[in-house]
Amino acid sequence: MGNVNHIDHIENKVMKTIADHELILKDDKILVAYSGGKDSCAVLYMLKKLGYNVEALTIDLLIGDWSMENLVNIRKFCKEQKIKLHEVNVRDEFGYSMCYIRSAVQAKVALKNCTICGVIKRWILNRKARELEATKIVTGHNLDDEAQTIFMNMMKGNPKLSVGLGPKSGVMSDGKFVQRVKPLYFCADSDLRKYSMAMKFPVLYDPCPCSSAAFRRDILNALDGLEKEYPQVKYNIVNNYLKSRPMLVKAYSGDDKLNRMNYCTSCGDPTRNAVCKACELLNIIKVPA
Ligand code: AMP
Ligand code: ZN
């Protein structure tokens, strides 16, 4: 497929995903979670091109040169595309740098780098989106990300973990929770890489230097291997999940913990528990070893 066809193909796929799954309405105020990677850059570009009311939010994780280089790209792109950029950093929002949070937490509990980082990013994203009165948060999650997560949850033997997946986040809606949507849900990682390169987006293709998700990497390699032998395997995994999702939701409809919405006793954010996961991490950091 030539470059122009490839570009049209992927942009049409995104438009179809938005329409079929009612991800975004014309009057939504969209905040794109822009990490500086190829996927969030691509989705930001496409939504702006489609005429949506879109702004970008980047969370600086303060990971040395990598973060600084990333930020230069992010600012450059938003300036070129005339997109309003909101910049926050993890120390201002959460009180500590990501490196400190990780080492302080991991000294006491066995949690992976990406798990800790993910919890904190989601907490900051939701707070900022609420503050900016955004009605949707858009992330750059793609088909490969989703197929990996579904497969990982299967390998963990716990279907409940997959209940909240899908192109729209969450099983419940709540006024304090800004819905996250994934317009790149059906776009393969390899297609997005080609798209980003064809568009010459200023992005870093190397993974975050702190990512150490060995399990996810094993699943990624396994799925890439399978896809070579059995084309469409990632799409089939995701599609299979979407078809069975209503049954899954029904099966867990009586699960109190999954269907209850509390407000964190510490920060007030919506959570299924008494204390949200971000505040749980904060408590781990603060309590002396
Ligand atoms: P990841 O979990 O790192 O694979 O990222 C998934 C999505 O989360 C990305 O496509 C972005 O939309 C968003 N995201 C990740 N890191 C950041 C960040 N530092 N700032 C803003 N959004 C982010
Ligand atoms: Zn909290």
PDB file of C-alpha atoms and ligand atoms in Angstrom:
ATOM      1  CA  MET A   1       0.000   0.000   0.000  1.00  0.00           C
ATOM      2  CA  GLY A   2       1.400   3.424  -0.960  1.00  0.00           C
ATOM      3  CA  ASN A   3       1.899   6.155   1.612  1.00  0.00           C
ATOM      4  CA  VAL A   4      -1.193   8.157   0.641  1.00  0.00           C
ATOM      5  CA  ASN A   5      -3.413   5.091   0.701  1.00  0.00           C
ATOM      6  CA  HIS A   6      -1.965   4.047   4.014  1.00  0.00           C
ATOM      7  CA  ILE A   7      -2.648   7.477   5.490  1.00  0.00           C
ATOM      8  CA  ASP A   8      -6.254   7.495   4.237  1.00  0.00           C
ATOM      9  CA  HIS A   9      -6.786   3.925   5.355  1.00  0.00           C
ATOM     10  CA  ILE A  10      -5.737   4.533   8.946  1.00  0.00           C
ATOM     11  CA  GLU A  11      -7.566   7.861   9.239  1.00  0.00           C
ATOM     12  CA  ASN A  12     -10.764   6.263   7.884  1.00  0.00           C
ATOM     13  CA  LYS A  13     -10.414   3.442  10.368  1.00  0.00           C
ATOM     14  CA  VAL A  14     -10.200   5.938  13.228  1.00  0.00           C
ATOM     15  CA  MET A  15     -13.273   7.834  12.000  1.00  0.00           C
ATOM     16  CA  LYS A  16     -15.192   4.550  11.771  1.00  0.00           C
ATOM     17  CA  THR A  17     -14.134   3.522  15.298  1.00  0.00           C
ATOM     18  CA  ILE A  18     -15.278   6.885  16.686  1.00  0.00           C
ATOM     19  CA  ALA A  19     -18.640   6.576  14.912  1.00  0.00           C
ATOM     20  CA  ASP A  20     -19.325   2.862  15.520  1.00  0.00           C
ATOM     21  CA  HIS A  21     -18.509   3.047  19.222  1.00  0.00           C
ATOM     22  CA  GLU A  22     -19.804   6.590  19.795  1.00  0.00           C
ATOM     23  CA  LEU A  23     -16.490   7.593  21.310  1.00  0.00           C
ATOM     24  CA  ILE A  24     -16.681  11.336  20.749  1.00  0.00           C
ATOM     25  CA  LEU A  25     -19.530  13.752  20.148  1.00  0.00           C
ATOM     26  CA  LYS A  26     -19.112  16.937  18.153  1.00  0.00           C
ATOM     27  CA  ASP A  27     -19.567  19.129  21.225  1.00  0.00           C
ATOM     28  CA  ASP A  28     -17.150  17.177  23.425  1.00  0.00           C
ATOM     29  CA  LYS A  29     -14.202  19.053  24.856  1.00  0.00           C
ATOM     30  CA  ILE A  30     -11.379  16.605  24.315  1.00  0.00           C
ATOM     31  CA  LEU A  31      -8.173  16.347  26.250  1.00  0.00           C
ATOM     32  CA  VAL A  32      -5.631  14.139  24.504  1.00  0.00           C
ATOM     33  CA  ALA A  33      -3.181  12.456  26.874  1.00  0.00           C
ATOM     34  CA  TYR A  34      -0.059  13.179  24.888  1.00  0.00           C
ATOM     35  CA  SER A  35       2.996  11.203  25.999  1.00  0.00           C
ATOM     36  CA  GLY A  36       5.149  12.250  23.046  1.00  0.00           C
ATOM     37  CA  GLY A  37       4.978   8.736  21.569  1.00  0.00           C
ATOM     38  CA  LYS A  38       3.832   7.929  18.023  1.00  0.00           C
ATOM     39  CA  ASP A  39       0.329   6.808  19.041  1.00  0.00           C
ATOM     40  CA  SER A  40      -0.760   9.770  21.128  1.00  0.00           C
ATOM     41  CA  CYS A  41       0.838  12.111  18.573  1.00  0.00           C
ATOM     42  CA  ALA A  42      -1.114  10.408  15.758  1.00  0.00           C
ATOM     43  CA  VAL A  43      -4.456  10.526  17.548  1.00  0.00           C
ATOM     44  CA  LEU A  44      -3.924  14.175  18.525  1.00  0.00           C
ATOM     45  CA  TYR A  45      -3.135  15.054  14.918  1.00  0.00           C
ATOM     46  CA  MET A  46      -6.129  13.163  13.521  1.00  0.00           C
ATOM     47  CA  LEU A  47      -8.675  14.614  15.951  1.00  0.00           C
ATOM     48  CA  LYS A  48      -7.450  18.139  15.258  1.00  0.00           C
ATOM     49  CA  LYS A  49      -7.640  17.441  11.516  1.00  0.00           C
ATOM     50  CA  LEU A  50     -11.207  16.135  11.913  1.00  0.00           C
ATOM     51  CA  GLY A  51     -12.196  19.453  13.481  1.00  0.00           C
ATOM     52  CA  TYR A  52     -12.798  18.346  17.068  1.00  0.00           C
ATOM     53  CA  ASN A  53     -12.368  20.700  20.005  1.00  0.00           C
ATOM     54  CA  VAL A  54      -9.074  19.309  21.171  1.00  0.00           C
ATOM     55  CA  GLU A  55      -6.356  20.257  23.638  1.00  0.00           C
ATOM     56  CA  ALA A  56      -3.340  18.246  24.787  1.00  0.00           C
ATOM     57  CA  LEU A  57      -2.085  17.343  28.225  1.00  0.00           C
ATOM     58  CA  THR A  58       1.359  15.977  28.874  1.00  0.00           C
ATOM     59  CA  ILE A  59       2.617  14.677  32.178  1.00  0.00           C
ATOM     60  CA  ASP A  60       6.342  15.189  32.525  1.00  0.00           C
ATOM     61  CA  LEU A  61       7.594  12.155  34.417  1.00  0.00           C
ATOM     62  CA  LEU A  62      10.954  13.859  35.019  1.00  0.00           C
ATOM     63  CA  ILE A  63      13.017  10.962  33.683  1.00  0.00           C
ATOM     64  CA  GLY A  64      16.190  12.892  32.811  1.00  0.00           C
ATOM     65  CA  ASP A  65      17.285  13.515  29.198  1.00  0.00           C
ATOM     66  CA  TRP A  66      14.587  11.283  27.749  1.00  0.00           C
ATOM     67  CA  SER A  67      11.814  13.438  29.255  1.00  0.00           C
ATOM     68  CA  MET A  68      13.536  16.656  28.178  1.00  0.00           C
ATOM     69  CA  GLU A  69      13.924  15.507  24.600  1.00  0.00           C
ATOM     70  CA  ASN A  70      10.323  14.359  24.610  1.00  0.00           C
ATOM     71  CA  LEU A  71       9.080  17.689  25.895  1.00  0.00           C
ATOM     72  CA  VAL A  72      10.923  19.589  23.146  1.00  0.00           C
ATOM     73  CA  ASN A  73       9.121  17.426  20.547  1.00  0.00           C
ATOM     74  CA  ILE A  74       5.754  17.820  22.278  1.00  0.00           C
ATOM     75  CA  ARG A  75       5.994  21.612  22.426  1.00  0.00           C
ATOM     76  CA  LYS A  76       7.185  21.811  18.820  1.00  0.00           C
ATOM     77  CA  PHE A  77       4.332  19.669  17.531  1.00  0.00           C
ATOM     78  CA  CYS A  78       1.599  21.506  19.448  1.00  0.00           C
ATOM     79  CA  LYS A  79       2.974  24.859  18.298  1.00  0.00           C
ATOM     80  CA  GLU A  80       3.062  23.741  14.662  1.00  0.00           C
ATOM     81  CA  GLN A  81      -0.441  22.313  14.844  1.00  0.00           C
ATOM     82  CA  LYS A  82      -1.830  25.234  16.865  1.00  0.00           C
ATOM     83  CA  ILE A  83      -3.009  22.925  19.630  1.00  0.00           C
ATOM     84  CA  LYS A  84      -3.230  24.234  23.185  1.00  0.00           C
ATOM     85  CA  LEU A  85      -0.804  22.268  25.346  1.00  0.00           C
ATOM     86  CA  HIS A  86      -1.167  21.798  29.098  1.00  0.00           C
ATOM     87  CA  GLU A  87       2.022  20.688  30.808  1.00  0.00           C
ATOM     88  CA  VAL A  88       2.136  19.253  34.284  1.00  0.00           C
ATOM     89  CA  ASN A  89       4.860  17.380  36.060  1.00  0.00           C
ATOM     90  CA  VAL A  90       4.565  14.502  38.418  1.00  0.00           C
ATOM     91  CA  ARG A  91       6.397  16.244  41.285  1.00  0.00           C
ATOM     92  CA  ASP A  92       4.057  19.252  41.320  1.00  0.00           C
ATOM     93  CA  GLU A  93       0.970  17.067  41.049  1.00  0.00           C
ATOM     94  CA  PHE A  94       1.929  14.160  43.254  1.00  0.00           C
ATOM     95  CA  GLY A  95       4.718  15.496  45.422  1.00  0.00           C
ATOM     96  CA  TYR A  96       7.596  13.330  44.198  1.00  0.00           C
ATOM     97  CA  SER A  97       9.479  12.457  41.016  1.00  0.00           C
ATOM     98  CA  MET A  98       8.559   9.149  39.376  1.00  0.00           C
ATOM     99  CA  CYS A  99      12.004   7.696  40.170  1.00  0.00           C
ATOM    100  CA  TYR A 100      11.545   8.503  43.866  1.00  0.00           C
ATOM    101  CA  ILE A 101       7.979   7.161  43.966  1.00  0.00           C
ATOM    102  CA  ARG A 102       9.087   3.903  42.382  1.00  0.00           C
ATOM    103  CA  SER A 103      12.045   3.273  44.630  1.00  0.00           C
ATOM    104  CA  ALA A 104      10.108   4.242  47.779  1.00  0.00           C
ATOM    105  CA  VAL A 105       7.179   1.967  46.860  1.00  0.00           C
ATOM    106  CA  GLN A 106       9.316  -0.927  45.669  1.00  0.00           C
ATOM    107  CA  ALA A 107      11.307  -0.878  48.912  1.00  0.00           C
ATOM    108  CA  LYS A 108       8.106  -2.043  50.589  1.00  0.00           C
ATOM    109  CA  VAL A 109       5.909  -3.801  48.026  1.00  0.00           C
ATOM    110  CA  ALA A 110       6.591  -5.753  44.842  1.00  0.00           C
ATOM    111  CA  LEU A 111       4.948  -3.582  42.183  1.00  0.00           C
ATOM    112  CA  LYS A 112       6.248  -3.166  38.623  1.00  0.00           C
ATOM    113  CA  ASN A 113       7.531   0.208  37.346  1.00  0.00           C
ATOM    114  CA  CYS A 114       4.758   0.484  34.734  1.00  0.00           C
ATOM    115  CA  THR A 115       2.036  -0.431  37.240  1.00  0.00           C
ATOM    116  CA  ILE A 116       3.089   2.353  39.609  1.00  0.00           C
ATOM    117  CA  CYS A 117       3.519   4.864  36.789  1.00  0.00           C
ATOM    118  CA  GLY A 118       0.151   3.898  35.253  1.00  0.00           C
ATOM    119  CA  VAL A 119      -1.759   4.451  38.513  1.00  0.00           C
ATOM    120  CA  ILE A 120      -0.249   7.895  39.000  1.00  0.00           C
ATOM    121  CA  LYS A 121      -0.715   8.955  35.362  1.00  0.00           C
ATOM    122  CA  ARG A 122      -4.399   7.955  35.433  1.00  0.00           C
ATOM    123  CA  TRP A 123      -4.936   9.862  38.698  1.00  0.00           C
ATOM    124  CA  ILE A 124      -3.280  13.041  37.330  1.00  0.00           C
ATOM    125  CA  LEU A 125      -5.094  12.728  33.996  1.00  0.00           C
ATOM    126  CA  ASN A 126      -8.514  12.488  35.600  1.00  0.00           C
ATOM    127  CA  ARG A 127      -7.862  15.427  37.965  1.00  0.00           C
ATOM    128  CA  LYS A 128      -6.530  17.663  35.223  1.00  0.00           C
ATOM    129  CA  ALA A 129      -9.306  16.732  32.813  1.00  0.00           C
ATOM    130  CA  ARG A 130     -11.866  17.626  35.469  1.00  0.00           C
ATOM    131  CA  GLU A 131     -10.105  20.889  36.258  1.00  0.00           C
ATOM    132  CA  LEU A 132     -10.042  21.817  32.545  1.00  0.00           C
ATOM    133  CA  GLU A 133     -13.689  20.772  32.208  1.00  0.00           C
ATOM    134  CA  ALA A 134     -12.864  18.261  29.507  1.00  0.00           C
ATOM    135  CA  THR A 135     -15.700  15.876  28.704  1.00  0.00           C
ATOM    136  CA  LYS A 136     -13.467  13.101  27.278  1.00  0.00           C
ATOM    137  CA  ILE A 137      -9.888  11.990  27.748  1.00  0.00           C
ATOM    138  CA  VAL A 138      -8.375  10.443  24.627  1.00  0.00           C
ATOM    139  CA  THR A 139      -5.444   8.056  24.921  1.00  0.00           C
ATOM    140  CA  GLY A 140      -3.245   6.518  22.245  1.00  0.00           C
ATOM    141  CA  HIS A 141      -3.936   2.884  23.180  1.00  0.00           C
ATOM    142  CA  ASN A 142      -3.888   0.737  20.043  1.00  0.00           C
ATOM    143  CA  LEU A 143      -4.956  -2.739  18.900  1.00  0.00           C
ATOM    144  CA  ASP A 144      -1.716  -4.355  20.058  1.00  0.00           C
ATOM    145  CA  ASP A 145      -2.001  -2.772  23.533  1.00  0.00           C
ATOM    146  CA  GLU A 146      -5.544  -4.058  23.939  1.00  0.00           C
ATOM    147  CA  ALA A 147      -4.830  -7.561  22.572  1.00  0.00           C
ATOM    148  CA  GLN A 148      -1.873  -7.815  24.971  1.00  0.00           C
ATOM    149  CA  THR A 149      -3.960  -6.728  27.962  1.00  0.00           C
ATOM    150  CA  ILE A 150      -6.785  -9.158  27.154  1.00  0.00           C
ATOM    151  CA  PHE A 151      -4.301 -11.985  26.680  1.00  0.00           C
ATOM    152  CA  MET A 152      -2.417 -11.099  29.878  1.00  0.00           C
ATOM    153  CA  ASN A 153      -5.649 -11.153  31.856  1.00  0.00           C
ATOM    154  CA  MET A 154      -6.473 -14.566  30.398  1.00  0.00           C
ATOM    155  CA  MET A 155      -3.031 -15.829  31.348  1.00  0.00           C
ATOM    156  CA  LYS A 156      -3.595 -14.530  34.877  1.00  0.00           C
ATOM    157  CA  GLY A 157      -6.774 -16.611  34.864  1.00  0.00           C
ATOM    158  CA  ASN A 158      -8.947 -13.712  35.920  1.00  0.00           C
ATOM    159  CA  PRO A 159     -11.757 -12.629  33.545  1.00  0.00           C
ATOM    160  CA  LYS A 160     -12.850  -9.943  36.001  1.00  0.00           C
ATOM    161  CA  LEU A 161      -9.718  -7.965  35.131  1.00  0.00           C
ATOM    162  CA  SER A 162     -11.040  -7.472  31.594  1.00  0.00           C
ATOM    163  CA  VAL A 163     -14.480  -6.108  32.500  1.00  0.00           C
ATOM    164  CA  GLY A 164     -13.360  -2.479  32.242  1.00  0.00           C
ATOM    165  CA  LEU A 165     -11.542  -2.845  28.903  1.00  0.00           C
ATOM    166  CA  GLY A 166     -12.899  -1.804  25.513  1.00  0.00           C
ATOM    167  CA  PRO A 167     -12.817   1.387  23.447  1.00  0.00           C
ATOM    168  CA  LYS A 168     -14.465   3.321  26.309  1.00  0.00           C
ATOM    169  CA  SER A 169     -13.177   3.019  29.829  1.00  0.00           C
ATOM    170  CA  GLY A 170     -15.052   2.090  32.935  1.00  0.00           C
ATOM    171  CA  VAL A 171     -18.161   0.134  33.742  1.00  0.00           C
ATOM    172  CA  MET A 172     -19.809   2.933  35.646  1.00  0.00           C
ATOM    173  CA  SER A 173     -20.168   6.600  35.006  1.00  0.00           C
ATOM    174  CA  ASP A 174     -19.577   9.171  37.698  1.00  0.00           C
ATOM    175  CA  GLY A 175     -19.527  12.957  37.705  1.00  0.00           C
ATOM    176  CA  LYS A 176     -15.999  13.057  39.083  1.00  0.00           C
ATOM    177  CA  PHE A 177     -14.667  10.589  36.552  1.00  0.00           C
ATOM    178  CA  VAL A 178     -13.852  11.770  33.026  1.00  0.00           C
ATOM    179  CA  GLN A 179     -14.359   8.994  30.518  1.00  0.00           C
ATOM    180  CA  ARG A 180     -11.278   7.765  28.668  1.00  0.00           C
ATOM    181  CA  VAL A 181     -11.695   6.708  25.048  1.00  0.00           C
ATOM    182  CA  LYS A 182      -9.386   4.957  22.579  1.00  0.00           C
ATOM    183  CA  PRO A 183      -9.915   6.016  18.934  1.00  0.00           C
ATOM    184  CA  LEU A 184      -6.878   3.913  17.826  1.00  0.00           C
ATOM    185  CA  TYR A 185      -8.524   0.783  19.237  1.00  0.00           C
ATOM    186  CA  PHE A 186      -8.482  -1.070  15.900  1.00  0.00           C
ATOM    187  CA  CYS A 187      -5.178   0.329  14.567  1.00  0.00           C
ATOM    188  CA  ALA A 188      -2.232  -2.063  14.604  1.00  0.00           C
ATOM    189  CA  ASP A 189       0.970  -0.827  16.180  1.00  0.00           C
ATOM    190  CA  SER A 190       2.925  -1.511  12.954  1.00  0.00           C
ATOM    191  CA  ASP A 191       0.430   0.567  10.913  1.00  0.00           C
ATOM    192  CA  LEU A 192       0.705   3.442  13.380  1.00  0.00           C
ATOM    193  CA  ARG A 193       4.487   3.317  13.168  1.00  0.00           C
ATOM    194  CA  LYS A 194       4.267   3.527   9.356  1.00  0.00           C
ATOM    195  CA  TYR A 195       1.761   6.372   9.612  1.00  0.00           C
ATOM    196  CA  SER A 196       3.882   8.307  12.082  1.00  0.00           C
ATOM    197  CA  MET A 197       6.970   7.903   9.914  1.00  0.00           C
ATOM    198  CA  ALA A 198       5.132   8.895   6.744  1.00  0.00           C
ATOM    199  CA  MET A 199       3.815  11.989   8.518  1.00  0.00           C
ATOM    200  CA  LYS A 200       7.296  12.709   9.908  1.00  0.00           C
ATOM    201  CA  PHE A 201       5.936  13.274  13.400  1.00  0.00           C
ATOM    202  CA  PRO A 202       8.562  14.488  15.887  1.00  0.00           C
ATOM    203  CA  VAL A 203       8.398  11.516  18.236  1.00  0.00           C
ATOM    204  CA  LEU A 204      10.769   9.195  20.095  1.00  0.00           C
ATOM    205  CA  TYR A 205      10.355   5.609  18.950  1.00  0.00           C
ATOM    206  CA  ASP A 206      12.359   4.126  21.817  1.00  0.00           C
ATOM    207  CA  PRO A 207      10.316   2.841  24.728  1.00  0.00           C
ATOM    208  CA  CYS A 208      10.362   4.672  28.040  1.00  0.00           C
ATOM    209  CA  PRO A 209      13.760   3.903  29.650  1.00  0.00           C
ATOM    210  CA  CYS A 210      12.016   2.773  32.845  1.00  0.00           C
ATOM    211  CA  SER A 211       9.663   0.261  31.252  1.00  0.00           C
ATOM    212  CA  SER A 212      10.453  -3.151  32.652  1.00  0.00           C
ATOM    213  CA  ALA A 213       7.226  -4.999  32.035  1.00  0.00           C
ATOM    214  CA  ALA A 214       8.660  -8.443  31.372  1.00  0.00           C
ATOM    215  CA  PHE A 215       5.267 -10.193  31.299  1.00  0.00           C
ATOM    216  CA  ARG A 216       3.802  -7.739  28.784  1.00  0.00           C
ATOM    217  CA  ARG A 217       6.946  -7.998  26.666  1.00  0.00           C
ATOM    218  CA  ASP A 218       6.650 -11.807  26.610  1.00  0.00           C
ATOM    219  CA  ILE A 219       3.015 -11.531  25.544  1.00  0.00           C
ATOM    220  CA  LEU A 220       3.931  -8.946  22.909  1.00  0.00           C
ATOM    221  CA  ASN A 221       6.570 -11.277  21.451  1.00  0.00           C
ATOM    222  CA  ALA A 222       4.196 -14.243  21.558  1.00  0.00           C
ATOM    223  CA  LEU A 223       1.435 -12.316  19.766  1.00  0.00           C
ATOM    224  CA  ASP A 224       3.859 -10.948  17.169  1.00  0.00           C
ATOM    225  CA  GLY A 225       5.008 -14.513  16.528  1.00  0.00           C
ATOM    226  CA  LEU A 226       1.440 -15.787  16.210  1.00  0.00           C
ATOM    227  CA  GLU A 227       0.427 -12.919  13.944  1.00  0.00           C
ATOM    228  CA  LYS A 228       3.152 -13.927  11.453  1.00  0.00           C
ATOM    229  CA  GLU A 229       1.628 -17.395  11.136  1.00  0.00           C
ATOM    230  CA  TYR A 230      -1.995 -16.419  11.611  1.00  0.00           C
ATOM    231  CA  PRO A 231      -2.772 -12.964  10.270  1.00  0.00           C
ATOM    232  CA  GLN A 232      -5.454 -11.021  12.152  1.00  0.00           C
ATOM    233  CA  VAL A 233      -4.822 -12.879  15.383  1.00  0.00           C
ATOM    234  CA  LYS A 234      -4.624  -9.630  17.408  1.00  0.00           C
ATOM    235  CA  TYR A 235      -7.790  -8.298  15.800  1.00  0.00           C
ATOM    236  CA  ASN A 236      -9.528 -11.621  16.499  1.00  0.00           C
ATOM    237  CA  ILE A 237      -8.540 -11.546  20.167  1.00  0.00           C
ATOM    238  CA  VAL A 238      -9.932  -8.026  20.547  1.00  0.00           C
ATOM    239  CA  ASN A 239     -13.052  -8.810  18.536  1.00  0.00           C
ATOM    240  CA  ASN A 240     -13.652 -11.984  20.497  1.00  0.00           C
ATOM    241  CA  TYR A 241     -13.395  -9.958  23.699  1.00  0.00           C
ATOM    242  CA  LEU A 242     -15.844  -7.319  22.425  1.00  0.00           C
ATOM    243  CA  LYS A 243     -18.364 -10.020  21.477  1.00  0.00           C
ATOM    244  CA  SER A 244     -18.136 -11.685  24.872  1.00  0.00           C
ATOM    245  CA  ARG A 245     -17.957  -8.460  26.882  1.00  0.00           C
ATOM    246  CA  PRO A 246     -21.737  -8.163  27.461  1.00  0.00           C
ATOM    247  CA  MET A 247     -21.733 -11.677  28.971  1.00  0.00           C
ATOM    248  CA  LEU A 248     -18.768 -10.770  31.128  1.00  0.00           C
ATOM    249  CA  VAL A 249     -20.418  -7.576  32.362  1.00  0.00           C
ATOM    250  CA  LYS A 250     -23.601  -9.541  33.111  1.00  0.00           C
ATOM    251  CA  ALA A 251     -21.680 -12.254  34.942  1.00  0.00           C
ATOM    252  CA  TYR A 252     -20.141  -9.652  37.245  1.00  0.00           C
ATOM    253  CA  SER A 253     -23.216  -7.437  37.594  1.00  0.00           C
ATOM    254  CA  GLY A 254     -23.707  -8.747  41.139  1.00  0.00           C
ATOM    255  CA  ASP A 255     -20.118  -8.081  42.107  1.00  0.00           C
ATOM    256  CA  ASP A 256     -20.386  -5.362  44.722  1.00  0.00           C
ATOM    257  CA  LYS A 257     -16.801  -4.280  44.561  1.00  0.00           C
ATOM    258  CA  LEU A 258     -16.891  -3.856  40.783  1.00  0.00           C
ATOM    259  CA  ASN A 259     -20.158  -1.982  40.668  1.00  0.00           C
ATOM    260  CA  ARG A 260     -19.826   0.256  43.653  1.00  0.00           C
ATOM    261  CA  MET A 261     -18.459   3.778  43.355  1.00  0.00           C
ATOM    262  CA  ASN A 262     -16.916   5.337  46.425  1.00  0.00           C
ATOM    263  CA  TYR A 263     -14.950   8.503  46.857  1.00  0.00           C
ATOM    264  CA  CYS A 264     -11.414   8.207  48.145  1.00  0.00           C
ATOM    265  CA  THR A 265     -11.352   9.163  51.816  1.00  0.00           C
ATOM    266  CA  SER A 266      -8.020  10.842  51.236  1.00  0.00           C
ATOM    267  CA  CYS A 267      -8.270  12.754  47.910  1.00  0.00           C
ATOM    268  CA  GLY A 268     -11.984  12.545  47.111  1.00  0.00           C
ATOM    269  CA  ASP A 269     -11.522  10.990  43.683  1.00  0.00           C
ATOM    270  CA  PRO A 270     -13.817   8.214  42.513  1.00  0.00           C
ATOM    271  CA  THR A 271     -12.650   4.715  43.405  1.00  0.00           C
ATOM    272  CA  ARG A 272     -14.121   1.273  43.984  1.00  0.00           C
ATOM    273  CA  ASN A 273     -12.306   1.038  47.305  1.00  0.00           C
ATOM    274  CA  ALA A 274     -12.185   3.236  50.390  1.00  0.00           C
ATOM    275  CA  VAL A 275      -8.861   4.730  49.309  1.00  0.00           C
ATOM    276  CA  CYS A 276      -7.855   5.156  45.650  1.00  0.00           C
ATOM    277  CA  LYS A 277      -4.809   3.383  44.227  1.00  0.00           C
ATOM    278  CA  ALA A 278      -2.804   6.606  43.936  1.00  0.00           C
ATOM    279  CA  CYS A 279      -3.369   7.472  47.607  1.00  0.00           C
ATOM    280  CA  GLU A 280      -2.554   3.878  48.507  1.00  0.00           C
ATOM    281  CA  LEU A 281       0.851   4.422  46.886  1.00  0.00           C
ATOM    282  CA  LEU A 282       1.239   7.714  48.702  1.00  0.00           C
ATOM    283  CA  ASN A 283       0.484   5.990  52.007  1.00  0.00           C
ATOM    284  CA  ILE A 284       3.082   3.317  51.265  1.00  0.00           C
ATOM    285  CA  ILE A 285       5.665   6.046  50.600  1.00  0.00           C
ATOM    286  CA  LYS A 286       4.813   8.006  53.751  1.00  0.00           C
ATOM    287  CA  VAL A 287       4.660   5.169  56.245  1.00  0.00           C
ATOM    288  CA  PRO A 288       8.138   4.473  57.670  1.00  0.00           C
ATOM    289  CA  ALA A 289       9.580   1.048  56.720  1.00  0.00           C
TER     290      ALA A 289
HETATM  291  P1  AMP B   1       1.338   3.660  28.071  1.00  0.00           P
HETATM  292  O1  AMP B   1       0.540   3.149  29.191  1.00  0.00           O
HETATM  293  O2  AMP B   1       2.618   4.328  28.477  1.00  0.00           O
HETATM  294  O3  AMP B   1       1.494   2.681  26.946  1.00  0.00           O
HETATM  295  O4  AMP B   1       0.501   4.859  27.446  1.00  0.00           O
HETATM  296  C1  AMP B   1      -0.795   4.685  26.972  1.00  0.00           C
HETATM  297  C2  AMP B   1      -1.402   6.039  26.673  1.00  0.00           C
HETATM  298  O5  AMP B   1      -1.437   6.824  27.882  1.00  0.00           O
HETATM  299  C3  AMP B   1      -0.595   6.883  25.687  1.00  0.00           C
HETATM  300  O6  AMP B   1      -0.955   6.584  24.366  1.00  0.00           O
HETATM  301  C4  AMP B   1      -1.005   8.291  26.084  1.00  0.00           C
HETATM  302  O7  AMP B   1      -2.249   8.636  25.514  1.00  0.00           O
HETATM  303  C5  AMP B   1      -1.161   8.190  27.589  1.00  0.00           C
HETATM  304  N1  AMP B   1       0.097   8.584  28.272  1.00  0.00           N
HETATM  305  C6  AMP B   1       1.123   7.783  28.632  1.00  0.00           C
HETATM  306  N2  AMP B   1       2.100   8.493  29.230  1.00  0.00           N
HETATM  307  C7  AMP B   1       1.691   9.790  29.258  1.00  0.00           C
HETATM  308  C8  AMP B   1       2.266  11.021  29.737  1.00  0.00           C
HETATM  309  N3  AMP B   1       3.468  11.045  30.320  1.00  0.00           N
HETATM  310  N4  AMP B   1       1.548  12.169  29.579  1.00  0.00           N
HETATM  311  C9  AMP B   1       0.326  12.138  29.011  1.00  0.00           C
HETATM  312  N5  AMP B   1      -0.254  11.010  28.539  1.00  0.00           N
HETATM  313  C10 AMP B   1       0.405   9.850  28.659  1.00  0.00           C
HETATM  314 ZN    ZN B   2      -7.170   9.182  46.575  1.00  0.00          ZN
END
